[in-house]
Short mmCIF file of C-alpha atoms in Angstrom, two decimals:
data_model
loop_
_atom_site.label_atom_id
_atom_site.label_comp_id
_atom_site.label_asym_id
_atom_site.label_seq_id
_atom_site.Cartn_x
_atom_site.Cartn_y
_atom_site.Cartn_z
CA MET A 1 -186.93 -64.83 32.47
CA LYS A 2 -186.45 -61.73 30.39
CA ILE A 3 -188.64 -59.58 28.18
CA ARG A 4 -187.59 -58.21 24.81
CA LYS A 5 -189.31 -56.76 21.76
CA ALA A 6 -190.36 -59.35 19.22
CA THR A 7 -188.62 -59.35 15.86
CA PRO A 8 -189.74 -60.61 12.45
CA THR A 9 -187.71 -63.79 13.05
CA ASP A 10 -190.01 -64.55 16.02
CA LEU A 11 -193.16 -64.55 13.88
CA ASP A 12 -193.42 -68.33 13.34
CA ILE A 13 -192.94 -68.92 17.08
CA LEU A 14 -195.68 -66.40 17.88
CA LEU A 15 -198.05 -68.05 15.42
CA ARG A 16 -197.43 -71.41 17.11
CA LEU A 17 -197.96 -69.90 20.57
CA TYR A 18 -201.29 -68.38 19.52
CA ASP A 19 -202.38 -71.59 17.81
CA SER A 20 -201.67 -73.50 21.00
CA ALA A 21 -203.47 -70.83 23.03
CA ARG A 22 -206.61 -71.12 20.89
CA ARG A 23 -206.68 -74.88 21.44
CA PHE A 24 -206.11 -74.41 25.20
CA MET A 25 -208.87 -71.79 25.44
CA ALA A 26 -211.33 -74.00 23.55
CA ALA A 27 -210.51 -76.95 25.83
CA HIS A 28 -211.12 -74.77 28.89
CA GLY A 29 -214.56 -73.41 28.02
CA ASN A 30 -213.52 -70.39 25.95
CA PRO A 31 -213.78 -71.37 22.27
CA THR A 32 -215.00 -68.03 20.91
CA GLN A 33 -212.61 -65.37 22.27
CA TRP A 34 -209.97 -65.98 19.59
CA GLY A 35 -211.93 -68.44 17.46
CA THR A 36 -209.76 -70.45 15.07
CA ALA A 37 -207.63 -67.74 13.45
CA TYR A 38 -207.07 -64.78 15.81
CA PRO A 39 -204.74 -63.02 15.91
CA PRO A 40 -204.05 -63.00 12.17
CA ARG A 41 -200.48 -63.01 10.87
CA THR A 42 -200.91 -59.48 9.46
CA LEU A 43 -201.78 -58.11 12.90
CA LEU A 44 -198.73 -59.74 14.48
CA GLU A 45 -196.52 -58.40 11.68
CA SER A 46 -197.92 -54.92 12.30
CA ASP A 47 -197.41 -55.20 16.07
CA ILE A 48 -193.79 -56.25 15.53
CA ALA A 49 -193.14 -53.43 13.03
CA GLU A 50 -194.62 -50.88 15.47
CA GLY A 51 -192.51 -52.20 18.35
CA ARG A 52 -195.53 -53.27 20.39
CA SER A 53 -195.06 -57.04 20.34
CA TYR A 54 -192.98 -58.55 23.14
CA VAL A 55 -191.67 -61.98 24.00
CA CYS A 56 -190.67 -63.54 27.27
CA GLU A 57 -187.62 -65.76 27.11
CA GLU A 58 -186.21 -68.37 29.44
CA GLN A 59 -182.75 -69.65 28.59
CA GLN A 60 -183.00 -67.95 25.17
CA LYS A 61 -186.23 -69.81 24.32
CA VAL A 62 -189.44 -67.84 23.67
CA ILE A 63 -192.01 -69.09 26.18
CA ALA A 64 -194.61 -66.29 26.11
CA THR A 65 -195.74 -63.31 24.10
CA PHE A 66 -197.96 -60.26 24.50
CA TYR A 67 -198.83 -56.85 23.08
CA TYR A 68 -197.94 -53.79 25.15
CA ARG A 69 -198.13 -50.09 24.55
CA PHE A 70 -198.44 -46.95 26.60
CA GLY A 71 -201.36 -44.76 25.59
CA GLU A 72 -205.11 -44.53 25.34
CA GLU A 73 -207.15 -47.40 23.99
CA ASP A 74 -210.24 -46.41 21.98
CA SER A 75 -212.33 -49.27 23.36
CA TYR A 76 -211.53 -48.13 26.93
CA ARG A 77 -213.05 -44.65 26.51
CA ARG A 78 -216.49 -45.93 27.58
CA ILE A 79 -216.91 -48.38 30.44
CA CYS A 80 -220.26 -49.78 31.58
CA ASN A 81 -221.38 -51.28 34.89
CA GLY A 82 -218.46 -49.71 36.74
CA GLN A 83 -215.60 -47.28 36.31
CA TRP A 84 -211.85 -47.16 35.87
CA LEU A 85 -209.76 -46.61 38.98
CA ASP A 86 -208.74 -43.24 37.54
CA GLU A 87 -208.17 -41.51 34.22
CA SER A 88 -204.42 -40.95 34.48
CA PRO A 89 -202.19 -42.13 31.58
CA TYR A 90 -201.94 -45.91 31.34
CA GLY A 91 -200.40 -48.83 29.52
CA VAL A 92 -202.34 -51.59 27.79
CA VAL A 93 -201.69 -55.32 27.47
CA HIS A 94 -203.43 -57.50 24.89
CA ARG A 95 -203.06 -61.03 23.54
CA ILE A 96 -200.93 -62.45 26.34
CA THR A 97 -200.15 -66.16 26.11
CA SER A 98 -197.48 -68.63 27.09
CA ASP A 99 -196.46 -72.12 26.05
CA GLY A 100 -197.16 -73.41 29.57
CA THR A 101 -193.64 -74.76 30.13
CA ILE A 102 -192.63 -72.24 32.82
CA ARG A 103 -194.98 -71.56 35.68
CA GLY A 104 -195.51 -67.85 36.28
CA ALA A 105 -194.66 -66.61 32.77
CA GLY A 106 -197.97 -64.73 32.48
CA SER A 107 -197.42 -63.04 35.84
CA PHE A 108 -193.88 -62.13 34.83
CA CYS A 109 -195.15 -60.48 31.63
CA LEU A 110 -197.84 -58.52 33.48
CA ASP A 111 -195.37 -57.41 36.15
CA TRP A 112 -192.95 -56.26 33.45
CA ALA A 113 -195.69 -54.23 31.71
CA LEU A 114 -196.74 -52.67 35.01
CA SER A 115 -193.13 -51.73 35.75
CA GLN A 116 -193.08 -49.76 32.48
CA CYS A 117 -196.04 -47.55 33.31
CA ARG A 118 -197.27 -48.11 36.91
CA ASN A 119 -200.88 -47.97 35.62
CA LEU A 120 -202.06 -50.85 33.48
CA ARG A 121 -205.36 -51.76 31.84
CA ILE A 122 -206.31 -55.08 30.30
CA ASP A 123 -209.53 -56.80 29.26
CA THR A 124 -210.63 -60.37 28.75
CA HIS A 125 -213.54 -62.42 27.53
CA ARG A 126 -216.20 -63.45 30.06
CA ASP A 127 -215.42 -67.11 29.36
CA ASN A 128 -211.68 -66.70 29.89
CA ARG A 129 -211.66 -67.88 33.50
CA VAL A 130 -207.93 -68.66 33.37
CA MET A 131 -207.06 -65.01 32.59
CA GLN A 132 -209.58 -63.71 35.10
CA ARG A 133 -207.96 -65.80 37.84
CA LEU A 134 -204.49 -64.60 36.82
CA LEU A 135 -205.56 -60.95 36.92
CA GLU A 136 -207.24 -61.37 40.30
CA LYS A 137 -204.17 -63.20 41.64
CA ARG A 138 -202.01 -60.27 40.44
CA GLN A 139 -204.41 -57.92 42.29
CA PHE A 140 -205.93 -56.22 39.28
CA THR A 141 -209.29 -54.60 40.01
CA ARG A 142 -212.31 -55.63 37.98
CA CYS A 143 -213.64 -52.27 36.81
CA GLY A 144 -216.60 -52.97 34.52
CA ILE A 145 -217.47 -53.93 30.96
CA ILE A 146 -216.06 -52.49 27.75
CA TYR A 147 -217.12 -53.14 24.16
CA LEU A 148 -214.77 -53.77 21.25
CA GLU A 149 -215.28 -52.27 17.77
CA ASP A 150 -217.15 -55.40 16.67
CA GLY A 151 -219.59 -54.99 19.59
CA SER A 152 -218.24 -57.89 21.63
CA GLU A 153 -218.15 -57.48 25.38
CA ARG A 154 -215.05 -57.76 27.56
CA ILE A 155 -214.39 -57.58 31.29
CA ALA A 156 -212.10 -54.64 32.02
CA TYR A 157 -209.37 -54.65 34.68
CA GLN A 158 -206.90 -52.10 35.95
CA LYS A 159 -203.97 -52.05 38.34
CA LYS A 160 -202.14 -48.96 39.50
CA ILE A 161 -199.02 -48.70 41.60
CA ILE A 162 -199.01 -45.50 43.60
#
């Protein structure tokens, strides 16, 4: 597997991956995290233009995608019912999903992101048990609860390599 930045020619593939992810999440007890239309095309186009959208390829086929950037996240400034491991600079992953064809693609993406910054934060919906299990398997620490701009609650995780 390899990671590369997404390009505008990847957009239709990303839209299909996220559509499949929404159906998977709904079938596994998490119908509200991404609803029926998140992430919107305009957000993905913006992520690609800003160089923050990545794809994971296996044999030149896109099998996974995620958002990654190094820098502070506004919604991570305040954490409730816990605390971050530390306040040193960190990277952020959002909207990670795979097509399910290659076992371990999600772990590969998270490991790649962690290798870029050595301190990674991520959050997930309380009903997203699949992502919670992946983060715990990858030894991320559950740090507390954060709130998004729309007021929705997310479980916050962090992993730091010293």
